[in-house]
Amino acid sequence: AEITRLETGFYENVNSFFLCSMALIIFFMQCGFAYLEAGAVRSKNTTNILIKNLLDSCICIIGYWAIGWALAYGDSGEGVNLFVGHSQFFLSGFSDYPRFFFQYVFSATAATIVSGAVAERCEFITYVTYCTVISTFIYPILTHWGWAESGWMARGITSGIIDTKYDDFAGSGVVHLCGGSISFLAAWFMGPRIGKFPENEDDESDEILGHSVPFTALGGFILMFGFLAFNGGSVASISHAGDGHTVALAMVNTILSGAFAALIYLGVHYYNHGKWTLLLTINACLSGMVAACAGCNKMEPWACIWVGVGAGLIYLALSKMMIRLKIDDPLDAFAVHAGGGFWGLMSSSIISHGGVVYALADAVSGAENSGDHLSQAFAQLGWQMICALAIVVWSVSFMFPIFWLLKKTGKLRVSEEVEINGLDVFKHGEMAYPLRAYGHGWHDFERA
Amino acid sequence: AEITRLETGFYENVNSFFLCSMALIIFFMQCGFAYLEAGAVRSKNTTNILIKNLLDSCICIIGYWAIGWALAYGDSGEGVNLFVGHSQFFLSGFSDYPRFFFQYVFSATAATIVSGAVAERCEFITYVTYCTVISTFIYPILTHWGWAESGWMARGITSGIIDTKYDDFAGSGVVHLCGGSISFLAAWFMGPRIGKFPENEDDESDEILGHSVPFTALGGFILMFGFLAFNGGSVASISHAGDGHTVALAMVNTILSGAFAALIYLGVHYYNHGKWTLLLTINACLSGMVAACAGCNKMEPWACIWVGVGAGLIYLALSKMMIRLKIDDPLDAFAVHAGGGFWGLMSSSIISHGGVVYALADAVSGAENSGDHLSQAFAQLGWQMICALAIVVWSVSFMFPIFWLLKKTGKLRVSEEVEINGLDVFKHGEMAYPLRAYGHGWHDFERA
Amino acid sequence: AEITRLETGFYENVNSFFLCSMALIIFFMQCGFAYLEAGAVRSKNTTNILIKNLLDSCICIIGYWAIGWALAYGDSGEGVNLFVGHSQFFLSGFSDYPRFFFQYVFSATAATIVSGAVAERCEFITYVTYCTVISTFIYPILTHWGWAESGWMARGITSGIIDTKYDDFAGSGVVHLCGGSISFLAAWFMGPRIGKFPENEDDESDEILGHSVPFTALGGFILMFGFLAFNGGSVASISHAGDGHTVALAMVNTILSGAFAALIYLGVHYYNHGKWTLLLTINACLSGMVAACAGCNKMEPWACIWVGVGAGLIYLALSKMMIRLKIDDPLDAFAVHAGGGFWGLMSSSIISHGGVVYALADAVSGAENSGDHLSQAFAQLGWQMICALAIVVWSVSFMFPIFWLLKKTGKLRVSEEVEINGLDVFKHGEMAYPLRAYGHGWHDFERA
């Protein structure tokens, strides 16, 4: 009895500590997104993109506290609900704050992805709207589907030898594929920034460049740091035998996957263009980490070679595709998050233990029951595809009427004048780098 | 016996781990203050403000190690001392390093607040002086009053049905109200920066702007991250039943309070000026987090609506007041820390469990003993006010003669020539952005 | 039995949690190095230095996973090997991921030190080569010597009353002296940047300045944050009695040592030049923290006065020496890491418990066996010197033929044209601050 009391008390405290400290670092990813994006826009829109990322955290905590949590995990216990939670609004009757805080930082991450795709032209009201809707409705309901015990994706299908369940450890699907899909929709509704796709295709002189490589890289470094906590922390417990081991495995797999994605992309880019690109390598690295989310807790490290290489190449293909489609996604939010996220869902059913590759290897080596294993592995892969499709359809179809309405009412995009002259001064009254604040009076010290 | 040994050993280690990891993140707040301030000054004073923030950590560890800890918590056991500790100088005979390290990072935070208020005109020697005095004497003695068992504020008054104790979980009072009050005094002694309050009031052309919105925002993001550890970590233990729960509750309340402060301020500002300000919203958010310090461990999340909204509006009022008074506080250190801190002390006695609001609700609903509850709640609020007053009086009256002496000896403020031309080159020999370090030779790549 | 099970399970999880969370923060030091260096180069080479620091993490995880770990800790159990591990390549048959992850981040730190010394002129292929070699071969073998149970330095010499063992808690030697020595070699092979040492010695107009003090300081702040985890985390366990205490002691000693190094350097510099330098004070602070690595777990805090002051002065001397030798180390990587690292190894045998100072004090006070204590203390100091020498010789002699070969084949350094015009555009196609991305169209808002 003493021992049980000790064990319970101990693990409750240590689990809380673990959740809170990981959540802290994940919270810091907001800063990472902010600088990844701030460096990638022109100086005239810097304040605008920074305030968006600041408000993400603020809007999201209110929305997730009031409604989001209830929709996601607020089961009332009176029978399960496959589609949506429906109790504990405003956390009434609820007190597991460590778990709430941990889920909140994930929700804020899902909402913040989109701001990169609509950068430099999005109206403030549109931003506030989609941010509220994603963190309060779209994302929470998706997590109910995939991560709540009673969700339909999490329950999956059990029939004969087949037992499939949605398999998404840290959110390749519900976080990144969701955010990435909405990014695509938003960028498509917005239309490209003025000058992004010049009529004369040979005219590269109008290429839009971000104003600060160091800020973008700073964001990238912070996001790499944060992703390790994002994926490692998703164990969400440090009390069961082997939990600590899994945390570390997830972190190792995440950095391995990111490294392979970065290096393959860098190699291909160098082969094609003769330049060692930093900015795109950062994106590729992030897409590798996004892809690692789904299965990093159960893959062997060697499998991350394929997760990473796949993510790097898919990122490459999707970012090229967006340019072909003349859809302007300034931060490649779609290519990184939807591409990496989708590949994460697939790869976790292919090259994790029990996945298609293992089943094939069994079959080839003629192991017992290898036929059953194959059936199960392919069924699981199929279920993952269905879930991925559901995530995309849900996210896009929820946002479509909202963006459509905003467009009809002229609230989607700033005026041409404001876009050309920059959002910072007009919308916020704050230039990022006021000229008058520069310079000093010791001119004899400056020897040019 | 085995179990007791096990329990003690466990908790000693895990508590140390908890204190050290939270202290690490709080230590990183120095970086947050540095960039909040660096972005808010003109480029000619950037190196100056950065070195101040670097030296804060360095001066403070030495002062707090040698003397500060002793004054704060160095009770010798031979009878209590209400006003000041008096043993364990240089940590002699002391070895609870986790607790020391944790207290040190708080002390460094208290000292660093002031550098924003005196930015762009403070002499180096003045900075070193006040930094040493605050972290070695003023702040440690305040924490003895409020946080050491034998301190007079912590002991409070027990008389009949009344039992009041100073109630300041994470330092709204002893950290922020202290630093904020000294900021006011320092800014008043310094006088405004040249050009801050032009004679012709309509002439806004001389408004002094900071040189980099992204650096200020970076500081803000880092401080938000740090504040969660500051408030969550203040549980200072992870071994009692419910500690982990309290850590998370404190974090949730902190971000909620910051969010409401930010959004109310942003709304009011937009209503008045038609602009969505980033810089002031960051300050408002921080003042909401400062206000959350005092009671975030015991409030219901809904109560943070009032903590946050109150803090945002008080920040607004105090920052306007400073301009009316023509006191130049470049970072609004007074409005953020003293305003937020004072409101934190009040609100924790008003809308926490057992506070005035709960007692009133009891009275209205006619609960038993509701009269006694009301007496107790108002007495507690009164005691908080007395303590708040004591903090302000102590901080201001300790620093007054020091600033006065520095002013008399002409050491308070740099010369007019140095202020106009900038402190970086003259004082430090290091321009923040040397012109000659910019530019490259591939001009055909730059198409303007 | 229950208790043992409980204890084992607890500690396995909590240790993993401790290792992973400290490793996360150490990983973030890559970001610190990136900005310390990015701010210290000219704007034309900013992208170049950032990509180096990004790739450090990526190359190193692959090399350390595939080979490095095996060489460092991969003992097969069949008899010890004094010089190198030889099993667990690709982590086969290994699953202690928390320990692996923790060791990996150290390895990445060792590799990243060098990039500062070769900044602004190093060929990309040279960078990739040395980074791979250090993290895959040089550093892992050194850690086998010093930190694996079977390593020759760790086993040391036991003979009569003498029992010496390599004493390097957090890597003053195997991390910093190693990285610092290679930095010296690399900077010497590279030759100085064009214009660094003008022929006319009085002509200071060509002094090469970094382009952004704020970025360098940002890196410094992040590194200070990281160093506390680097040194505190090196306890590498939180389960033995007193571990938590040691973690905190290490952190306190680290910040104390850094503070004394910073302040002594600042004082000397002010005395000599009349300026309060920020950039060099940051370097001095870091060298103090480097020096603290070796003995911060067992020193009394007062001893850190000497560790810090010594490190600050050695940094001063070595950085002057490099200028005398006309070796161009843009980040003072040699002076900071080799100087601090060497002094760390020495000081931990001099002023830690059992060190030379304690033995002398014993001798002076005529304590029993004080002669034996002296013999032991000096023998230990001698062994530390031998180990330090071995680290330098190994690091330098491994890299020498590689740099020599790269130099012979003309791959060491970029062409004069590329160096003068900058590496960013030519090598990476990415200017750090593209001119066309600046400016806005609301000119009436800008009043100069």
Coordinates of C-alpha atoms in Angstrom, one line a residue, chain B residues 17 22 45 48 88 120 122 143 185 203 208 214-215 231 243 251-252 277 289 326 333 352 356 391 408 428 441 447:
Chain B
F17 CA 16.5 18.5 -11.2
M22 CA 13.5 25.8 -14.3
N45 CA 23.4 52.6 -28.1
N48 CA 25.8 49.6 -24.4
Q88 CA 26.1 31.9 5.5
E120 CA 20.6 55.5 -23.8
C122 CA 23.1 56.1 -18.1
T143 CA 12.9 38.3 -0.1
L185 CA 13.1 56.6 -9.5
D203 CA 6.2 68.3 -33.3
I208 CA 12.5 58.5 -30.5
P214 CA 12.5 42.1 -34.7
F215 CA 15.0 42.3 -31.8
N231 CA 5.9 31.2 -12.5
D243 CA 3.0 19.9 -6.9
M251 CA 1.8 28.0 -16.4
V252 CA -1.7 28.0 -17.8
T277 CA 0.7 47.9 -32.5
M289 CA 2.4 37.8 -16.9
K326 CA 7.5 63.9 -18.8
A333 CA 9.8 49.3 -17.2
S352 CA -8.1 33.8 -5.7
V356 CA -12.6 39.2 -1.6
I391 CA 8.3 47.2 -0.9
K408 CA 25.8 65.4 -7.3
H428 CA 32.8 50.6 -25.8
G441 CA 31.4 42.5 -54.5
R447 CA 19.2 43.8 -59.3

